[in-house]
C-alpha cells in the first residue's frame, strides 16, 4: 500500500513537470546531464579515452571510436550514443517543438498578454462589438491609431473569425483578442486599465445575470485604477441588458467609484430607440457602392405648432423590451406647443396579447408617472375597458393606451385601419413600430397590416435582429412608380446600436452650461450666453462651475441634459426656430412651457414624484429644504408651469426653462458648426 502511494506521488510530480514547458526544459537538461555522467562514470572503469571524447560520442555516436577500440569500449560507446540520440535527437527536439507549438496555441487562444498603453478596452463580446471596433478605428481625430484590446470568455478563435470577417483587413493589426474572465482581478490587471484611453464594458451575449456581473467588473476596475494611482478618471461605457437595471443606475450615483471611473450607462434597446426617434438615421457600416443610409421619418413629420390641430400617435405592436424602450423614448420626446394652447396630447398605444400583465409591470416600474398621466386599457377578447382619465385632472401632455389582443385579430386590424385612414383622422400623425422579439414574426406582422397603412404612407418600423436587407430591398421595389413598402423601415439590428460619441456630445454640455449660468444669475440675457463654448471634460460634469457645488447625482443630471438636447429638433420644427436668430418673448414663453412639460415627464420617468401639500408646506416654512426632498426623489417643481414658485435660492423655477429656451437658437448655431466639423470624420467612418 505504501509503495502504491509513493508511485502516485511520483506520477503527480512528473505530471506537474510535463504541464510546464519551462519545467520540461529544466527537467530534460538535468536528466541529460545525470545520464551522461552515469555512463561516463561507468566508462572510466575500463576505458582509455578522455572525458571530452565521451562527450563527442554522446553528441555524435561513432565520431571517436576506431577499429582499435576494445569490445567493451564499443558496447559502452553504443550505449552512450543511443542515450545521446534519444535525449538530444528525440526528446530535446520534441520539447522545443512543443514549446513553439504551445506558444502558437496560447497566442491563438488569447492566453499571451502584452504591455499596452493608450489603448481602448472592450471587455466582453457580442455582435455589438463589431460596430464599436469600427467606430474606434474610424475616428482618428479622437482615438488616433491606438490599439484595441478585446477580452472574452468565449473561444478566441471563434471570436477572431466572426470579428475579422466583418471588418477591413487594414485594421486587424490594431486588434488583440485575449481570453479572460471580466470578474477576475488577475485577468483585468493584465489588460492594464490604468494606462488605457477608454473602456467599453459589454459582457457576454446570452449570459445569465449579465448586469450584476458588469457592475462587479466595474467595481474591480475601479479598485485596480485606485491601487495603481490613475490620476484622471477613465470613461467607462457600461452595457445594461435589462431596462429595469438600467433605470436604477440612471437614478443612483456610484459615489465609491466616481473619482476613478466616468460611468456612462447604456442600454441596447434605448440606444436603438434614440437612433430611430432622435437621430432619424441608421448609417450602414462599411456600406457597399449604391447602398443608402436608412432614414426614419420623424414622429412629427408635419410641424406641430401652437395653432396646429394635429397630434402624434405612436402604435407599438409587441410589449417587448424594444417596444417599451420605443414607448419611453417617445414619451421623452413628444411634447408640443399645442398642448399649452389647446390641450392636445401625444398618444402612445401598446398592443400585445399579454398587454394587461405588461401594463401592470410597467405601472409598477413607473408608478409616479402613471399617477400623473391619463391611460386606458381595452381587452379585445372580452370588450372590457378601464382607465384613469376621470381620477383627477392631469397636467402632463402624454397619454397611454393598452390594447390586449393579437395583431392578427380582426378587431385589432380594423382599429389600425381606422387610425390609418386620413379621411377619418386627418389630424393624426400615425406611426407603427413592430417590436416582436422574433424577427420572422415581426416581418409577418409588419408586411401584412391593413391596406390603409400602406396606401396612406404611414411609417412602419420593423425590428430585425440580424439583416436589414430584406426590408431595404422591399422599400426600394417598384422603382420610381408606386412602392407599397416605401415607408417600411428595419431597425434594431444587433451589430450596430450604441454610438460612442453620444456620451460626449456638445449640445448636452451647452444645456448644462446655461443651467449653471442660471443658478448664479437668474436674470441671464442672450449676451451672457457664450455660443463658442467647447466640449468640457469629465470634471466639468461633477461640479456647478458657477458656484463650485458638488452635484449630488451626476449620472441623472447628465441624462437630464441629454434628454433636453434630444428634443431640440422637435422644438426647432414646432416653433420655427432658426439657428443664431434671437427668439421673440412670445416664442420664449411658449417654448419654456413646452420645456417644462418635457421636464415633468422626464422626472416622473426617472422615479421622482410631486410634493404632497404637507411637503410643500414644509418647504415653504423652511422646516425641510427642497434639496433634501430631491435626495428622496421628491421634486417640488413637478407641477403645471403656471404653478411654479421660487426655489431655495430665490430663483423662480420657470427661469431655468426660460433661459434654456432663450439660448436654444444660439446653441443650435454652435452645434451646427460642431457637426459640420465632424463631417470629414464621418465620411471616414463610412468606409470602415
XYZ file of C-alpha atoms in Angstrom, residues 66-599:
534
model
C 38.126 3.467 -34.163
C 38.825 -0.148 -35.012
C 41.445 -0.441 -32.247
C 38.775 0.083 -29.563
C 38.084 -2.898 -27.366
C 34.788 -4.732 -27.461
C 33.715 -3.376 -24.078
C 34.509 0.180 -25.210
C 32.441 -0.272 -28.373
C 29.480 -1.653 -26.422
C 29.665 1.159 -23.911
C 30.077 3.722 -26.717
C 26.965 2.292 -28.330
C 25.030 2.852 -25.105
C 26.390 6.412 -24.833
C 25.439 7.128 -28.454
C 21.938 5.678 -28.076
C 21.403 7.776 -24.961
C 22.537 10.875 -26.863
C 20.276 10.110 -29.804
C 17.268 9.555 -27.561
C 17.810 12.538 -25.279
C 19.142 15.073 -27.761
C 17.774 13.884 -31.091
C 14.383 12.828 -29.784
C 13.279 14.422 -26.527
C 15.084 17.760 -26.957
C 13.710 18.409 -30.445
C 10.272 17.256 -29.319
C 10.323 19.601 -26.338
C 11.403 22.603 -28.373
C 8.755 21.765 -30.967
C 6.212 21.536 -28.155
C 7.372 24.883 -26.795
C 6.883 26.532 -30.190
C 3.539 24.832 -30.778
C 2.400 25.682 -27.253
C 3.294 29.338 -27.824
C 1.345 29.332 -31.087
C -1.663 27.723 -29.364
C -1.528 30.194 -26.479
C -1.410 33.119 -28.895
C -4.258 31.638 -30.936
C -6.324 31.110 -27.779
C -5.628 34.584 -26.402
C -3.570 33.440 -23.431
C -0.466 35.554 -24.118
C -0.518 39.016 -22.564
C 1.470 42.051 -23.631
C 2.268 45.570 -22.473
C -0.442 48.016 -23.607
C -0.649 51.792 -23.405
C -3.212 54.389 -24.518
C -5.431 51.585 -25.779
C -9.206 51.097 -25.904
C -10.510 48.178 -23.861
C -13.580 46.210 -24.931
C -14.490 43.767 -22.178
C -16.854 41.004 -23.284
C -18.036 40.110 -26.756
C -21.324 40.156 -28.614
C -22.398 41.361 -32.050
C -22.319 44.965 -30.850
C -18.526 44.748 -30.519
C -18.158 44.763 -34.308
C -19.634 48.251 -34.680
C -17.690 49.524 -31.661
C -14.403 48.366 -33.206
C -15.389 50.140 -36.435
C -16.155 53.349 -34.538
C -12.854 53.369 -32.665
C -10.818 52.506 -35.759
C -12.657 55.062 -37.882
C -12.403 58.028 -35.517
C -8.790 59.065 -35.988
C -9.452 62.524 -34.547
C -10.463 61.086 -31.181
C -8.644 57.762 -30.927
C -5.700 58.176 -33.301
C -4.058 54.887 -34.210
C -4.495 53.315 -30.782
C -4.632 49.603 -30.118
C -7.958 47.875 -29.439
C -7.842 45.140 -26.813
C -10.822 42.791 -26.529
C -11.231 40.351 -23.647
C -13.754 37.498 -23.724
C -14.517 34.144 -22.108
C -15.643 32.758 -25.444
C -13.309 30.688 -27.618
C -10.884 33.220 -29.052
C -10.563 31.535 -32.500
C -14.365 31.728 -32.912
C -14.414 35.400 -31.888
C -11.426 36.090 -34.146
C -13.201 34.551 -37.141
C -16.507 36.343 -36.514
C -14.933 39.734 -35.806
C -12.299 39.743 -38.548
C -14.757 38.587 -41.201
C -16.782 41.768 -40.581
C -14.045 44.404 -40.508
C -11.483 45.542 -43.115
C -8.130 43.771 -43.104
C -6.249 47.044 -42.640
C -7.424 47.462 -39.042
C -6.930 43.853 -37.965
C -3.339 44.523 -36.906
C -4.602 47.013 -34.296
C -6.753 44.401 -32.539
C -5.640 41.989 -29.832
C -8.125 39.397 -28.575
C -7.428 37.930 -25.144
C -9.090 35.207 -23.124
C -10.106 36.142 -19.619
C -12.837 36.494 -17.018
C -14.039 40.053 -16.525
C -14.686 39.480 -12.815
C -11.179 38.181 -12.155
C -8.920 40.921 -10.806
C -5.895 38.985 -12.043
C -7.234 38.836 -15.625
C -8.275 42.508 -15.586
C -4.896 43.646 -14.268
C -3.253 42.078 -17.327
C -5.269 44.481 -19.513
C -3.544 47.492 -17.853
C -6.731 49.583 -17.404
C -4.704 52.282 -15.656
C -2.959 53.002 -18.984
C -5.984 52.803 -21.279
C -7.799 55.612 -23.048
C -11.364 54.320 -22.701
C -13.232 51.210 -21.525
C -16.317 49.644 -23.106
C -17.839 47.052 -20.784
C -20.178 44.844 -22.839
C -20.271 41.492 -21.087
C -21.026 38.296 -22.969
C -24.079 37.571 -25.099
C -26.828 35.281 -23.735
C -25.312 35.443 -20.280
C -27.074 34.730 -17.003
C -27.062 37.662 -14.561
C -25.367 39.883 -17.152
C -25.964 43.240 -15.450
C -24.777 42.160 -11.987
C -21.577 40.772 -13.484
C -20.952 44.052 -15.313
C -21.366 46.063 -12.108
C -18.996 43.693 -10.292
C -16.472 44.146 -13.104
C -16.821 47.928 -12.836
C -16.025 47.764 -9.125
C -12.950 45.615 -9.769
C -11.722 48.045 -12.450
C -12.189 50.999 -10.085
C -10.181 49.134 -7.445
C -7.338 48.499 -9.902
C -7.304 52.151 -11.005
C -7.195 53.293 -7.385
C -4.446 50.852 -6.421
C -2.281 51.790 -9.410
C -2.699 55.534 -8.913
C -4.501 56.560 -12.099
C -4.650 60.369 -11.869
C -7.736 61.034 -14.017
C -10.994 59.054 -14.261
C -11.347 56.612 -17.159
C -14.515 56.885 -19.203
C -16.293 53.542 -18.943
C -19.337 52.759 -21.115
C -21.323 50.017 -19.349
C -23.980 47.975 -21.151
C -27.088 47.051 -19.160
C -29.148 44.326 -20.800
C -32.272 44.842 -18.709
C -34.101 48.151 -18.697
C -35.073 47.796 -15.040
C -31.388 47.681 -14.034
C -30.556 50.465 -16.468
C -33.291 52.661 -14.979
C -31.909 52.142 -11.464
C -28.420 53.232 -12.476
C -29.855 56.247 -14.270
C -31.085 57.372 -10.865
C -28.338 56.229 -8.496
C -24.871 57.747 -8.375
C -21.908 55.391 -7.861
C -20.136 57.517 -5.277
C -17.421 54.976 -4.446
C -16.031 54.878 -7.975
C -16.673 58.465 -9.131
C -13.068 59.552 -8.580
C -11.724 56.743 -10.754
C -14.391 55.970 -13.375
C -16.506 58.225 -15.583
C -19.582 55.996 -15.527
C -21.637 56.040 -18.767
C -24.502 53.502 -18.658
C -26.263 52.490 -21.851
C -28.898 50.017 -22.976
C -29.182 48.325 -26.376
C -32.900 48.975 -26.686
C -32.790 52.604 -25.616
C -29.832 53.219 -27.937
C -31.873 51.962 -30.890
C -34.921 53.952 -29.799
C -32.765 57.090 -29.820
C -31.305 56.178 -33.199
C -34.788 55.839 -34.727
C -36.717 58.604 -32.931
C -33.959 61.158 -32.185
C -31.299 60.731 -34.880
C -33.736 59.555 -37.557
C -30.960 57.721 -39.372
C -29.004 54.465 -39.388
C -25.601 54.844 -41.018
C -24.838 51.492 -42.627
C -21.299 50.447 -41.576
C -18.949 49.528 -44.403
C -21.723 50.032 -46.948
C -21.211 48.934 -50.495
C -21.418 51.235 -53.502
C -25.003 52.307 -54.093
C -26.204 51.490 -50.554
C -28.001 54.274 -48.746
C -28.411 55.050 -45.072
C -31.770 54.055 -43.589
C -33.734 57.224 -42.863
C -36.593 57.070 -40.356
C -39.434 59.615 -40.711
C -39.943 61.862 -37.668
C -42.926 61.147 -35.457
C -43.875 64.802 -36.060
C -43.293 64.634 -39.807
C -45.518 67.709 -40.066
C -44.654 70.595 -37.698
C -46.979 70.538 -34.683
C -47.254 74.251 -33.979
C -49.232 76.111 -31.328
C -52.113 76.553 -33.797
C -51.949 73.036 -35.245
C -54.822 70.600 -34.504
C -52.563 67.606 -35.167
C -51.191 65.167 -32.630
C -48.596 62.391 -32.721
C -49.840 58.823 -32.275
C -47.256 56.055 -31.919
C -48.626 52.496 -32.061
C -46.268 49.810 -30.753
C -47.003 46.180 -31.632
C -45.417 43.961 -29.007
C -44.563 44.984 -25.439
C -41.073 43.518 -25.657
C -38.035 45.276 -24.209
C -37.616 47.038 -27.539
C -41.281 48.040 -27.565
C -41.086 49.508 -24.060
C -37.903 51.408 -24.977
C -39.590 52.912 -28.053
C -42.585 53.985 -25.979
C -40.495 55.542 -23.204
C -38.296 57.363 -25.706
C -41.397 58.768 -27.417
C -42.668 59.960 -24.011
C -39.372 61.819 -23.509
C -39.600 63.467 -26.939
C -43.167 64.186 -27.993
C -44.033 67.486 -26.346
C -45.591 70.176 -28.484
C -46.830 73.744 -28.032
C -50.438 72.940 -28.961
C -50.844 71.254 -25.565
C -50.151 74.613 -23.901
C -52.576 76.401 -26.257
C -55.221 73.729 -26.955
C -54.660 70.874 -24.520
C -53.813 68.344 -27.312
C -51.867 65.344 -26.024
C -49.495 62.850 -27.649
C -50.851 59.275 -27.620
C -48.702 56.143 -27.180
C -50.542 52.845 -27.769
C -49.233 49.383 -26.887
C -50.863 46.323 -28.491
C -49.915 42.911 -27.137
C -51.500 39.560 -26.395
C -50.315 39.970 -22.774
C -50.936 43.690 -22.543
C -52.623 43.548 -19.136
C -49.706 41.793 -17.476
C -47.140 44.040 -19.175
C -49.195 47.133 -18.306
C -49.212 46.150 -14.632
C -45.459 45.632 -14.724
C -44.932 48.996 -16.429
C -47.156 50.776 -13.932
C -45.202 49.214 -11.097
C -41.947 50.387 -12.608
C -43.218 53.930 -13.339
C -45.856 54.262 -10.617
C -45.396 58.017 -10.198
C -45.673 58.605 -13.949
C -48.962 56.713 -14.197
C -50.410 58.699 -11.305
C -49.925 61.870 -13.369
C -50.854 60.732 -16.922
C -54.098 59.520 -18.473
C -54.184 55.883 -19.539
C -56.828 53.432 -20.754
C -56.964 49.659 -21.072
C -59.035 47.755 -23.632
C -59.435 43.979 -23.931
C -60.302 42.950 -27.481
C -61.390 39.485 -26.300
C -63.834 40.473 -23.568
C -64.646 44.050 -24.535
C -63.574 45.302 -21.087
C -62.343 48.899 -20.870
C -60.970 50.830 -17.914
C -58.578 53.650 -17.146
C -57.914 56.708 -15.015
C -58.898 59.803 -17.076
C -61.527 60.827 -14.504
C -59.384 60.200 -11.410
C -58.035 63.748 -11.431
C -57.139 66.450 -13.906
C -53.655 65.759 -15.257
C -51.077 68.450 -16.048
C -48.987 66.151 -18.292
C -49.167 66.140 -22.111
C -48.806 62.369 -22.740
C -51.487 59.687 -22.604
C -51.140 55.911 -22.902
C -53.372 53.215 -24.334
C -53.024 49.474 -23.716
C -54.825 47.060 -26.040
C -54.968 43.409 -25.040
C -55.174 41.334 -28.229
C -53.213 39.693 -31.012
C -52.215 41.790 -34.006
C -53.976 39.457 -36.428
C -57.283 39.747 -34.518
C -59.923 41.249 -36.883
C -60.898 43.916 -34.353
C -57.272 44.986 -33.962
C -56.824 45.088 -37.743
C -59.993 47.164 -38.070
C -58.789 49.556 -35.387
C -55.447 50.024 -37.171
C -57.244 50.617 -40.469
C -59.395 53.339 -38.904
C -56.401 55.064 -37.343
C -54.536 54.996 -40.675
C -57.498 56.439 -42.618
C -56.649 60.087 -43.270
C -60.273 60.962 -44.033
C -61.435 59.707 -40.624
C -58.423 61.017 -38.721
C -56.965 63.979 -40.623
C -55.244 65.321 -37.510
C -53.498 62.093 -36.503
C -49.766 61.690 -37.262
C -49.644 57.906 -37.017
C -46.501 55.760 -36.832
C -46.401 51.980 -36.294
C -43.453 50.194 -34.660
C -43.397 46.378 -34.801
C -41.284 45.256 -31.852
C -41.717 41.493 -31.525
C -38.712 39.548 -30.260
C -38.898 37.164 -33.217
C -37.693 38.741 -36.470
C -39.838 36.473 -38.715
C -42.926 37.270 -36.627
C -42.125 40.988 -36.830
C -41.813 40.837 -40.640
C -45.051 38.872 -40.928
C -46.919 41.422 -38.823
C -45.312 44.472 -40.428
C -45.887 43.417 -44.047
C -49.499 42.320 -43.581
C -51.018 45.311 -41.838
C -54.315 46.743 -43.165
C -54.017 48.161 -46.672
C -54.829 51.670 -45.395
C -51.470 51.725 -43.591
C -49.539 51.439 -46.861
C -51.793 53.491 -49.150
C -51.717 56.398 -46.682
C -47.918 56.118 -46.417
C -47.892 55.509 -42.683
C -44.298 54.884 -41.471
C -43.820 51.301 -40.278
C -40.679 50.388 -38.317
C -39.968 46.642 -38.101
C -37.445 45.200 -35.693
C -34.804 42.950 -37.281
C -32.033 41.419 -35.207
C -29.576 40.453 -37.936
C -30.010 41.593 -41.538
C -31.876 44.666 -42.748
C -31.500 43.702 -46.409
C -34.925 42.091 -46.932
C -36.871 45.158 -45.845
C -34.453 47.561 -47.523
C -34.954 45.795 -50.849
C -38.734 45.774 -50.386
C -38.765 49.515 -49.662
C -36.964 50.135 -52.995
C -39.036 47.654 -55.069
C -41.101 49.344 -57.750
C -38.552 51.899 -58.900
C -39.995 55.362 -59.468
C -43.581 54.085 -59.550
C -45.820 53.048 -56.672
C -43.890 51.300 -53.912
C -46.162 49.674 -51.387
C -43.461 49.238 -48.758
C -41.627 52.506 -49.329
C -42.248 53.630 -45.736
C -41.374 50.275 -44.148
C -38.026 50.582 -42.341
C -35.945 47.972 -40.463
C -34.376 48.786 -37.103
C -32.916 47.075 -34.053
C -30.032 45.216 -35.710
C -27.624 43.651 -33.214
C -24.427 44.680 -34.972
C -24.896 48.425 -34.597
C -26.651 50.226 -31.787
C -24.520 52.384 -29.499
C -22.670 55.498 -30.649
C -19.613 56.244 -28.525
C -19.712 59.955 -29.358
C -23.160 60.330 -27.780
C -21.558 60.243 -24.322
C -19.516 63.352 -25.111
C -21.884 65.321 -27.303
C -21.665 69.102 -27.356
C -25.343 70.027 -27.115
C -25.978 68.487 -23.653
C -22.810 70.218 -22.444
C -24.210 73.559 -23.559
C -27.533 72.860 -21.834
C -25.623 72.276 -18.598
C -23.689 75.485 -19.174
C -26.897 77.523 -19.390
C -28.322 75.769 -16.332
C -25.182 76.643 -14.323
C -25.360 80.237 -15.543
C -28.972 80.469 -14.403
C -28.100 79.129 -10.953
C -25.761 82.074 -10.375
C -27.619 84.639 -12.500
C -31.390 84.304 -12.687
C -31.682 87.303 -14.996
C -29.414 85.831 -17.641
C -29.632 87.531 -21.054
C -28.611 86.362 -24.503
C -25.445 88.459 -24.330
C -24.268 86.379 -21.375
C -24.528 83.127 -23.279
C -21.239 82.271 -24.918
C -22.018 80.265 -28.091
C -18.331 79.416 -28.571
C -18.246 77.091 -25.584
C -16.191 73.999 -26.348
C -16.661 70.468 -25.179
C -15.836 70.193 -21.491
C -14.000 67.346 -19.807
C -15.464 64.983 -17.267
C -14.636 67.085 -14.211
C -16.916 69.835 -15.536
C -19.867 67.470 -15.144
C -19.132 66.861 -11.476
C -19.488 70.428 -10.236
C -21.512 73.530 -10.900
C -18.759 75.723 -12.341
C -20.532 78.921 -11.296
C -20.961 78.001 -7.613
C -18.392 75.229 -7.154
C -21.023 72.989 -5.557
C -20.675 69.228 -5.968
C -23.602 67.683 -7.799
C -25.455 65.008 -5.882
C -26.271 62.720 -8.794
C -24.016 63.203 -11.782
C -25.445 60.352 -13.863
C -29.040 61.563 -13.540
C -28.030 65.161 -14.318
C -26.057 64.097 -17.390
C -29.051 62.166 -18.677
C -31.344 65.103 -17.967
C -29.180 67.322 -20.157
C -29.093 64.643 -22.866
C -32.884 64.256 -22.858
C -33.216 68.026 -23.130
C -30.823 68.129 -26.080
C -32.557 65.186 -27.790
C -35.734 67.237 -28.145
C -34.053 70.302 -29.659
C -35.005 69.439 -33.256
C -38.672 68.933 -32.356
C -38.653 72.341 -30.666
C -36.953 73.785 -33.719
C -39.635 72.397 -36.052
C -42.689 73.195 -33.936
C -41.705 76.812 -33.204
C -39.846 77.559 -36.456
C -36.594 78.329 -34.655
C -33.706 79.471 -36.829
C -30.182 78.808 -35.528
C -28.499 82.026 -34.435
C -31.673 84.156 -34.585
C -33.000 85.579 -31.312
C -36.487 84.456 -30.278
C -39.350 86.807 -29.505
C -40.678 86.985 -25.953
C -43.806 85.140 -27.069
C -41.720 82.309 -28.549
C -39.559 82.121 -25.428
C -42.545 81.912 -23.092
C -44.258 79.227 -25.177
C -41.040 77.244 -25.559
C -40.444 77.455 -21.793
C -43.857 75.867 -21.187
C -43.034 73.083 -23.668
C -39.694 72.531 -21.947
C -41.329 72.295 -18.530
C -43.840 69.747 -19.838
C -40.921 67.682 -21.147
C -39.075 68.050 -17.855
